[in-house]
Amino acid sequence: MTDAIVPDSQYKGFVARLPLPWRHYALLARFDRPIGWWLLFWPCTWGLFLAGATMSWAMVAWLLLGSIAMRGAGCVYNDIVDADLDARVARTAARPIASGAVSQRAAWVWIMVLAGTGLIVLLQLHWQAKIVALGSLVLVAAYPFMKRITGWPQAWLGLVFTWGAPTGWVQASGFGNLLPLVPLYCGCWAWCMGYDTIYACQDREDDALVGIGSSALSFGRHVRTGVIALYALALTGWGGAIWLMRPDPLALLALAPVALHLGWQALTLNPDDGDGALRRFRANRFAGLLMAAACFVVGITR
């Protein structure tokens, strides 16, 4: 499995065309790997659309920009904290901070630039949504340490990486009707934990050697069963949110495409195939789009 892992130093696209100093900063923010910001962005649209703001396209664009900037800032912060661990893992050893290409001081300056972009987006939100969005900062700050103290860091990531759902929801409807948000967010948490468990299958050998936690390790021989259960929980939560917004069996049919897609991911997962795990992880960009379509249909027809 280790031989199939693609090191983070192998990049392509526009990042490969940047002058070397800029390239290091682009790599730090993972601009060469857009899957991360899509996974951060899609839950924003789910909360926004399901709460009824189906035509807020300007806000959708702002939330996408915020997702790109804050995912980048989070990656830089994660690399600062994990520099010692990254240097000991084959896939991450060539990352700019771990390899010494970018100093930690320069990395902190880069975080401030990215966070400044996030601040511009924050100012576009209603005051209630501003409060919710700022509430994620404590979760984000604690995440890089979770793999050092627990075998289930993906459980914490599920709280962090889907915070866009409550932010989008409150942006659309304020604090007036939060009940449907509970199952929506629970479903988002399970979805994130599921796809990041798939992602972690790439690093199981290195994680075990380094001594850091991972749900792909903690599930042991039952990784596929664990992912199936998590995706089932995600669909149950999303179905509950849709039902609370529109108690109609036909509305639940909107989840059929994303249910089939997640079923394909989980049922065909081979935890020992690093390339296959990476393809299924990346496929969650499409899963997010399918869920956004479901929320849009329910939001516009209720």
Tab-separated table of N, CA and C in Angstrom, residues 28-170:
chain	number	residue	atom	x	y	z
A	28	LEU	N	1.464	25.034	0.666
A	28	LEU	CA	1.096	25.098	2.083
A	28	LEU	C	-0.411	25.212	2.254
A	29	ALA	N	-1.051	26.043	1.413
A	29	ALA	CA	-2.493	26.251	1.500
A	29	ALA	C	-3.275	25.201	0.721
A	30	ARG	N	-2.565	24.223	0.137
A	30	ARG	CA	-3.181	23.138	-0.635
A	30	ARG	C	-3.984	23.667	-1.835
A	31	PHE	N	-3.507	24.729	-2.455
A	31	PHE	CA	-4.197	25.238	-3.635
A	31	PHE	C	-4.129	24.242	-4.790
A	32	ASP	N	-3.204	23.295	-4.700
A	32	ASP	CA	-3.115	22.256	-5.728
A	32	ASP	C	-4.093	21.122	-5.478
A	33	ARG	N	-4.805	21.157	-4.353
A	33	ARG	CA	-5.724	20.075	-3.978
A	33	ARG	C	-7.091	20.653	-3.626
A	34	PRO	N	-7.868	21.000	-4.636
A	34	PRO	CA	-9.148	21.680	-4.379
A	34	PRO	C	-10.191	20.834	-3.662
A	35	ILE	N	-9.980	19.522	-3.575
A	35	ILE	CA	-10.974	18.687	-2.912
A	35	ILE	C	-11.262	19.187	-1.503
A	36	GLY	N	-10.244	19.713	-0.808
A	36	GLY	CA	-10.439	20.159	0.573
A	36	GLY	C	-11.409	21.301	0.692
A	37	TRP	N	-11.296	22.291	-0.217
A	37	TRP	CA	-12.220	23.412	-0.060
A	37	TRP	C	-13.619	23.053	-0.526
A	38	TRP	N	-13.736	22.094	-1.476
A	38	TRP	CA	-15.085	21.650	-1.843
A	38	TRP	C	-15.767	20.957	-0.663
A	39	LEU	N	-15.019	20.133	0.053
A	39	LEU	CA	-15.596	19.438	1.203
A	39	LEU	C	-15.972	20.406	2.319
A	40	LEU	N	-15.244	21.495	2.436
A	40	LEU	CA	-15.595	22.521	3.415
A	40	LEU	C	-16.779	23.361	2.948
A	41	PHE	N	-16.860	23.571	1.652
A	41	PHE	CA	-17.870	24.455	1.080
A	41	PHE	C	-19.249	23.817	0.994
A	42	TRP	N	-19.342	22.559	0.573
A	42	TRP	CA	-20.667	21.991	0.306
A	42	TRP	C	-21.610	22.045	1.508
A	43	PRO	N	-21.171	21.733	2.731
A	43	PRO	CA	-22.109	21.858	3.858
A	43	PRO	C	-22.667	23.267	4.038
A	44	CYS	N	-21.907	24.298	3.643
A	44	CYS	CA	-22.440	25.669	3.700
A	44	CYS	C	-23.698	25.775	2.850
A	45	THR	N	-23.638	25.205	1.649
A	45	THR	CA	-24.794	25.283	0.741
A	45	THR	C	-25.947	24.440	1.259
A	46	TRP	N	-25.654	23.332	1.915
A	46	TRP	CA	-26.733	22.500	2.430
A	46	TRP	C	-27.567	23.257	3.454
A	47	GLY	N	-26.872	23.917	4.395
A	47	GLY	CA	-27.594	24.690	5.396
A	47	GLY	C	-28.344	25.847	4.768
A	48	LEU	N	-27.707	26.533	3.836
A	48	LEU	CA	-28.317	27.687	3.181
A	48	LEU	C	-29.557	27.282	2.394
A	49	PHE	N	-29.439	26.243	1.564
A	49	PHE	CA	-30.545	25.840	0.690
A	49	PHE	C	-31.684	25.201	1.473
A	50	LEU	N	-31.356	24.309	2.399
A	50	LEU	CA	-32.416	23.612	3.130
A	50	LEU	C	-33.214	24.571	3.993
A	51	ALA	N	-32.574	25.620	4.479
A	51	ALA	CA	-33.280	26.623	5.276
A	51	ALA	C	-34.116	27.564	4.415
A	52	GLY	N	-33.981	27.457	3.099
A	52	GLY	CA	-34.860	28.219	2.213
A	52	GLY	C	-34.209	29.302	1.387
A	53	ALA	N	-32.912	29.548	1.588
A	53	ALA	CA	-32.235	30.608	0.827
A	53	ALA	C	-31.688	30.031	-0.474
A	54	THR	N	-32.588	29.570	-1.330
A	54	THR	CA	-32.189	28.850	-2.532
A	54	THR	C	-31.712	29.765	-3.656
A	55	MET	N	-31.935	31.048	-3.545
A	55	MET	CA	-31.520	31.958	-4.610
A	55	MET	C	-30.427	32.935	-4.151
A	56	SER	N	-29.762	32.600	-3.078
A	56	SER	CA	-28.729	33.480	-2.530
A	56	SER	C	-27.380	33.183	-3.194
A	57	TRP	N	-27.307	33.406	-4.496
A	57	TRP	CA	-26.108	33.008	-5.241
A	57	TRP	C	-24.906	33.873	-4.891
A	58	ALA	N	-25.110	35.125	-4.582
A	58	ALA	CA	-23.988	35.961	-4.157
A	58	ALA	C	-23.393	35.428	-2.856
A	59	MET	N	-24.266	35.018	-1.933
A	59	MET	CA	-23.779	34.454	-0.680
A	59	MET	C	-23.066	33.134	-0.919
A	60	VAL	N	-23.567	32.328	-1.853
A	60	VAL	CA	-22.887	31.078	-2.200
A	60	VAL	C	-21.457	31.364	-2.650
A	61	ALA	N	-21.291	32.391	-3.487
A	61	ALA	CA	-19.955	32.755	-3.967
A	61	ALA	C	-19.058	33.214	-2.818
A	62	TRP	N	-19.609	34.013	-1.911
A	62	TRP	CA	-18.815	34.448	-0.750
A	62	TRP	C	-18.391	33.254	0.093
A	63	LEU	N	-19.312	32.313	0.305
A	63	LEU	CA	-18.995	31.149	1.121
A	63	LEU	C	-17.937	30.266	0.452
A	64	LEU	N	-17.955	30.215	-0.875
A	64	LEU	CA	-16.914	29.469	-1.572
A	64	LEU	C	-15.554	30.132	-1.369
A	65	LEU	N	-15.505	31.447	-1.499
A	65	LEU	CA	-14.251	32.159	-1.270
A	65	LEU	C	-13.768	31.944	0.160
A	66	GLY	N	-14.682	32.038	1.110
A	66	GLY	CA	-14.311	31.816	2.503
A	66	GLY	C	-13.798	30.407	2.741
A	67	SER	N	-14.400	29.432	2.069
A	67	SER	CA	-13.956	28.041	2.217
A	67	SER	C	-12.542	27.860	1.691
A	68	ILE	N	-12.234	28.477	0.554
A	68	ILE	CA	-10.888	28.370	-0.013
A	68	ILE	C	-9.865	29.001	0.934
A	69	ALA	N	-10.182	30.209	1.411
A	69	ALA	CA	-9.235	30.924	2.269
A	69	ALA	C	-9.042	30.224	3.608
A	70	MET	N	-10.139	29.823	4.251
A	70	MET	CA	-10.011	29.264	5.595
A	70	MET	C	-9.514	27.828	5.576
A	71	ARG	N	-9.823	27.097	4.525
A	71	ARG	CA	-9.214	25.776	4.410
A	71	ARG	C	-7.713	25.927	4.250
A	72	GLY	N	-7.289	26.927	3.453
A	72	GLY	CA	-5.867	27.182	3.300
A	72	GLY	C	-5.204	27.555	4.607
A	73	ALA	N	-5.841	28.449	5.360
A	73	ALA	CA	-5.285	28.851	6.652
A	73	ALA	C	-5.210	27.664	7.605
A	74	GLY	N	-6.236	26.825	7.597
A	74	GLY	CA	-6.228	25.651	8.455
A	74	GLY	C	-5.120	24.675	8.096
A	75	CYS	N	-4.861	24.513	6.805
A	75	CYS	CA	-3.791	23.617	6.370
A	75	CYS	C	-2.417	24.137	6.805
A	76	VAL	N	-2.215	25.446	6.678
A	76	VAL	CA	-0.935	26.021	7.100
A	76	VAL	C	-0.750	25.819	8.604
A	77	TYR	N	-1.794	26.097	9.379
A	77	TYR	CA	-1.721	25.914	10.827
A	77	TYR	C	-1.451	24.448	11.176
A	78	ASN	N	-2.120	23.557	10.484
A	78	ASN	CA	-1.919	22.131	10.718
A	78	ASN	C	-0.469	21.733	10.438
A	79	ASP	N	0.107	22.289	9.366
A	79	ASP	CA	1.484	21.941	9.020
A	79	ASP	C	2.489	22.521	10.010
A	80	ILE	N	2.169	23.679	10.583
A	80	ILE	CA	3.039	24.241	11.624
A	80	ILE	C	3.063	23.313	12.845
A	81	VAL	N	1.887	22.897	13.267
A	81	VAL	CA	1.790	22.037	14.447
A	81	VAL	C	2.390	20.658	14.183
A	82	ASP	N	2.183	20.144	12.957
A	82	ASP	CA	2.565	18.764	12.648
A	82	ASP	C	3.912	18.642	11.951
A	83	ALA	N	4.725	19.686	11.940
A	83	ALA	CA	5.976	19.642	11.178
A	83	ALA	C	6.835	18.442	11.560
A	84	ASP	N	6.889	18.130	12.856
A	84	ASP	CA	7.726	17.010	13.290
A	84	ASP	C	7.169	15.675	12.818
A	85	LEU	N	5.838	15.531	12.862
A	85	LEU	CA	5.217	14.287	12.400
A	85	LEU	C	5.298	14.166	10.882
A	86	ASP	N	5.041	15.279	10.165
A	86	ASP	CA	5.068	15.242	8.704
A	86	ASP	C	6.435	14.790	8.187
A	87	ALA	N	7.483	15.188	8.872
A	87	ALA	CA	8.829	14.823	8.425
A	87	ALA	C	9.086	13.327	8.522
A	88	ARG	N	8.241	12.610	9.272
A	88	ARG	CA	8.438	11.169	9.486
A	88	ARG	C	7.474	10.304	8.695
A	89	VAL	N	6.615	10.934	7.881
A	89	VAL	CA	5.630	10.203	7.076
A	89	VAL	C	5.961	10.407	5.603
A	90	ALA	N	6.016	9.319	4.833
A	90	ALA	CA	6.476	9.388	3.448
A	90	ALA	C	5.674	10.385	2.618
A	91	ARG	N	4.341	10.382	2.781
A	91	ARG	CA	3.495	11.216	1.931
A	91	ARG	C	3.649	12.699	2.244
A	92	THR	N	4.065	13.048	3.462
A	92	THR	CA	4.072	14.451	3.878
A	92	THR	C	5.471	15.013	4.147
A	93	ALA	N	6.500	14.205	3.989
A	93	ALA	CA	7.850	14.642	4.359
A	93	ALA	C	8.337	15.827	3.529
A	94	ALA	N	7.837	15.970	2.304
A	94	ALA	CA	8.301	17.061	1.434
A	94	ALA	C	7.447	18.321	1.549
A	95	ARG	N	6.497	18.370	2.465
A	95	ARG	CA	5.703	19.581	2.650
A	95	ARG	C	6.630	20.747	3.030
A	96	PRO	N	6.274	21.966	2.637
A	96	PRO	CA	7.219	23.088	2.756
A	96	PRO	C	7.782	23.321	4.147
A	97	ILE	N	6.965	23.207	5.188
A	97	ILE	CA	7.490	23.449	6.536
A	97	ILE	C	8.312	22.255	7.006
A	98	ALA	N	7.794	21.053	6.796
A	98	ALA	CA	8.509	19.853	7.237
A	98	ALA	C	9.865	19.731	6.557
A	99	SER	N	9.952	20.151	5.305
A	99	SER	CA	11.203	20.053	4.553
A	99	SER	C	12.128	21.247	4.774
A	100	GLY	N	11.627	22.305	5.428
A	100	GLY	CA	12.432	23.493	5.672
A	100	GLY	C	12.388	24.527	4.568
A	101	ALA	N	11.534	24.310	3.550
A	101	ALA	CA	11.452	25.268	2.443
A	101	ALA	C	10.787	26.572	2.866
A	102	VAL	N	9.915	26.521	3.873
A	102	VAL	CA	9.247	27.711	4.405
A	102	VAL	C	9.438	27.723	5.916
A	103	SER	N	9.841	28.853	6.459
A	103	SER	CA	10.032	28.957	7.904
A	103	SER	C	8.686	29.081	8.605
A	104	GLN	N	8.669	28.771	9.877
A	104	GLN	CA	7.425	28.879	10.635
A	104	GLN	C	6.979	30.333	10.740
A	105	ARG	N	7.915	31.272	10.839
A	105	ARG	CA	7.528	32.687	10.893
A	105	ARG	C	6.814	33.091	9.598
A	106	ALA	N	7.379	32.706	8.448
A	106	ALA	CA	6.748	33.029	7.166
A	106	ALA	C	5.385	32.354	7.053
A	107	ALA	N	5.279	31.152	7.592
A	107	ALA	CA	4.000	30.445	7.548
A	107	ALA	C	2.939	31.180	8.363
A	108	TRP	N	3.313	31.742	9.504
A	108	TRP	CA	2.351	32.500	10.306
A	108	TRP	C	1.889	33.769	9.576
A	109	VAL	N	2.792	34.397	8.857
A	109	VAL	CA	2.401	35.568	8.057
A	109	VAL	C	1.402	35.150	6.987
A	110	TRP	N	1.640	34.022	6.353
A	110	TRP	CA	0.742	33.509	5.308
A	110	TRP	C	-0.641	33.197	5.897
A	111	ILE	N	-0.665	32.664	7.107
A	111	ILE	CA	-1.952	32.422	7.777
A	111	ILE	C	-2.725	33.724	7.930
A	112	MET	N	-2.048	34.774	8.320
A	112	MET	CA	-2.718	36.056	8.525
A	112	MET	C	-3.290	36.603	7.215
A	113	VAL	N	-2.573	36.408	6.121
A	113	VAL	CA	-3.087	36.847	4.817
A	113	VAL	C	-4.365	36.085	4.466
A	114	LEU	N	-4.332	34.771	4.648
A	114	LEU	CA	-5.509	33.950	4.341
A	114	LEU	C	-6.661	34.271	5.291
A	115	ALA	N	-6.355	34.445	6.570
A	115	ALA	CA	-7.391	34.791	7.538
A	115	ALA	C	-7.993	36.156	7.241
A	116	GLY	N	-7.186	37.073	6.711
A	116	GLY	CA	-7.718	38.370	6.316
A	116	GLY	C	-8.764	38.248	5.224
A	117	THR	N	-8.531	37.348	4.285
A	117	THR	CA	-9.545	37.073	3.255
A	117	THR	C	-10.800	36.495	3.895
A	118	GLY	N	-10.606	35.591	4.857
A	118	GLY	CA	-11.756	35.042	5.567
A	118	GLY	C	-12.524	36.109	6.321
A	119	LEU	N	-11.823	37.096	6.857
A	119	LEU	CA	-12.488	38.188	7.578
A	119	LEU	C	-13.380	38.994	6.635
A	120	ILE	N	-12.917	39.227	5.414
A	120	ILE	CA	-13.750	39.936	4.434
A	120	ILE	C	-15.051	39.176	4.191
A	121	VAL	N	-14.944	37.855	4.091
A	121	VAL	CA	-16.154	37.037	3.904
A	121	VAL	C	-17.035	37.109	5.148
A	122	LEU	N	-16.428	37.032	6.327
A	122	LEU	CA	-17.197	37.095	7.570
A	122	LEU	C	-18.050	38.355	7.634
A	123	LEU	N	-17.511	39.449	7.157
A	123	LEU	CA	-18.234	40.721	7.215
A	123	LEU	C	-19.468	40.741	6.314
A	124	GLN	N	-19.580	39.791	5.406
A	124	GLN	CA	-20.749	39.722	4.530
A	124	GLN	C	-21.928	39.007	5.202
A	125	LEU	N	-21.689	38.342	6.322
A	125	LEU	CA	-22.719	37.546	6.976
A	125	LEU	C	-23.574	38.388	7.913
A	126	HIS	N	-24.799	37.893	8.169
A	126	HIS	CA	-25.626	38.482	9.218
A	126	HIS	C	-24.942	38.293	10.569
A	127	TRP	N	-25.321	39.111	11.555
A	127	TRP	CA	-24.625	39.054	12.834
A	127	TRP	C	-24.761	37.683	13.494
A	128	GLN	N	-25.922	37.022	13.318
A	128	GLN	CA	-26.077	35.699	13.929
A	128	GLN	C	-25.103	34.698	13.317
A	129	ALA	N	-24.992	34.751	11.985
A	129	ALA	CA	-24.076	33.829	11.305
A	129	ALA	C	-22.622	34.147	11.631
A	130	LYS	N	-22.310	35.422	11.865
A	130	LYS	CA	-20.953	35.777	12.292
A	130	LYS	C	-20.600	35.064	13.597
A	131	ILE	N	-21.526	35.071	14.544
A	131	ILE	CA	-21.289	34.419	15.836
A	131	ILE	C	-21.030	32.930	15.638
A	132	VAL	N	-21.867	32.301	14.817
A	132	VAL	CA	-21.710	30.866	14.567
A	132	VAL	C	-20.370	30.585	13.896
A	133	ALA	N	-20.029	31.355	12.874
A	133	ALA	CA	-18.777	31.130	12.151
A	133	ALA	C	-17.573	31.265	13.072
A	134	LEU	N	-17.581	32.262	13.935
A	134	LEU	CA	-16.456	32.454	14.854
A	134	LEU	C	-16.353	31.322	15.873
A	135	GLY	N	-17.475	30.661	16.124
A	135	GLY	CA	-17.459	29.549	17.067
A	135	GLY	C	-16.616	28.378	16.618
A	136	SER	N	-16.287	28.330	15.345
A	136	SER	CA	-15.486	27.214	14.834
A	136	SER	C	-14.011	27.347	15.176
A	137	LEU	N	-13.555	28.537	15.563
A	137	LEU	CA	-12.119	28.769	15.711
A	137	LEU	C	-11.490	27.896	16.796
A	138	VAL	N	-12.213	27.689	17.892
A	138	VAL	CA	-11.679	26.834	18.958
A	138	VAL	C	-11.538	25.396	18.462
A	139	LEU	N	-12.527	24.922	17.731
A	139	LEU	CA	-12.473	23.564	17.181
A	139	LEU	C	-11.297	23.418	16.220
A	140	VAL	N	-11.110	24.421	15.364
A	140	VAL	CA	-10.018	24.390	14.389
A	140	VAL	C	-8.662	24.376	15.094
A	141	ALA	N	-8.523	25.213	16.116
A	141	ALA	CA	-7.248	25.314	16.819
A	141	ALA	C	-6.868	24.001	17.504
A	142	ALA	N	-7.858	23.253	17.969
A	142	ALA	CA	-7.578	22.020	18.707
A	142	ALA	C	-7.350	20.822	17.798
A	143	TYR	N	-7.844	20.876	16.570
A	143	TYR	CA	-7.830	19.672	15.720
A	143	TYR	C	-6.454	19.049	15.513
A	144	PRO	N	-5.394	19.808	15.179
A	144	PRO	CA	-4.116	19.143	14.892
A	144	PRO	C	-3.568	18.314	16.047
A	145	PHE	N	-4.033	18.576	17.264
A	145	PHE	CA	-3.525	17.842	18.415
A	145	PHE	C	-4.290	16.546	18.680
A	146	MET	N	-5.445	16.381	18.007
A	146	MET	CA	-6.298	15.237	18.303
A	146	MET	C	-5.630	13.910	17.959
A	147	LYS	N	-4.885	13.879	16.853
A	147	LYS	CA	-4.262	12.616	16.452
A	147	LYS	C	-3.195	12.174	17.441
A	148	ARG	N	-2.751	13.089	18.301
A	148	ARG	CA	-1.737	12.759	19.298
A	148	ARG	C	-2.344	12.208	20.588
A	149	ILE	N	-3.630	12.469	20.807
A	149	ILE	CA	-4.230	12.099	22.091
A	149	ILE	C	-5.413	11.140	21.953
A	150	THR	N	-5.847	10.842	20.729
A	150	THR	CA	-6.979	9.942	20.554
A	150	THR	C	-6.797	9.113	19.295
A	151	GLY	N	-7.392	7.946	19.298
A	151	GLY	CA	-7.388	7.098	18.116
A	151	GLY	C	-8.490	7.440	17.141
A	152	TRP	N	-9.261	8.492	17.456
A	152	TRP	CA	-10.395	8.858	16.608
A	152	TRP	C	-10.352	10.348	16.263
A	153	PRO	N	-9.254	10.846	15.689
A	153	PRO	CA	-9.204	12.277	15.355
A	153	PRO	C	-10.228	12.674	14.298
A	154	GLN	N	-10.665	11.712	13.487
A	154	GLN	CA	-11.686	12.018	12.471
A	154	GLN	C	-13.003	12.454	13.109
A	155	ALA	N	-13.261	12.016	14.338
A	155	ALA	CA	-14.476	12.442	15.026
A	155	ALA	C	-14.441	13.941	15.299
A	156	TRP	N	-13.263	14.469	15.621
A	156	TRP	CA	-13.129	15.914	15.839
A	156	TRP	C	-13.181	16.659	14.513
A	157	LEU	N	-12.536	16.092	13.493
A	157	LEU	CA	-12.576	16.727	12.179
A	157	LEU	C	-14.007	16.862	11.694
A	158	GLY	N	-14.854	15.879	12.019
A	158	GLY	CA	-16.250	15.955	11.612
A	158	GLY	C	-16.960	17.171	12.184
A	159	LEU	N	-16.564	17.587	13.381
A	159	LEU	CA	-17.121	18.802	13.968
A	159	LEU	C	-16.608	20.047	13.259
A	160	VAL	N	-15.316	20.007	12.877
A	160	VAL	CA	-14.658	21.182	12.308
A	160	VAL	C	-15.053	21.416	10.866
A	161	PHE	N	-14.965	20.361	10.059
A	161	PHE	CA	-15.007	20.539	8.614
A	161	PHE	C	-16.422	20.679	8.072
A	162	THR	N	-17.416	20.489	8.924
A	162	THR	CA	-18.801	20.637	8.465
A	162	THR	C	-19.489	21.813	9.160
A	163	TRP	N	-18.689	22.690	9.764
A	163	TRP	CA	-19.256	23.831	10.474
A	163	TRP	C	-19.974	24.784	9.521
A	164	GLY	N	-19.729	24.662	8.244
A	164	GLY	CA	-20.444	25.486	7.274
A	164	GLY	C	-21.934	25.240	7.277
A	165	ALA	N	-22.371	24.037	7.664
A	165	ALA	CA	-23.807	23.744	7.681
A	165	ALA	C	-24.553	24.639	8.670
A	166	PRO	N	-24.148	24.715	9.944
A	166	PRO	CA	-24.825	25.665	10.838
A	166	PRO	C	-24.612	27.116	10.439
A	167	THR	N	-23.457	27.442	9.867
A	167	THR	CA	-23.231	28.824	9.431
A	167	THR	C	-24.199	29.191	8.313
A	168	GLY	N	-24.328	28.326	7.316
A	168	GLY	CA	-25.261	28.583	6.223
A	168	GLY	C	-26.693	28.620	6.688
A	169	TRP	N	-27.045	27.714	7.588
A	169	TRP	CA	-28.412	27.657	8.096
A	169	TRP	C	-28.789	28.953	8.815
A	170	VAL	N	-27.930	29.377	9.723
A	170	VAL	CA	-28.224	30.583	10.499
A	170	VAL	C	-28.176	31.820	9.607
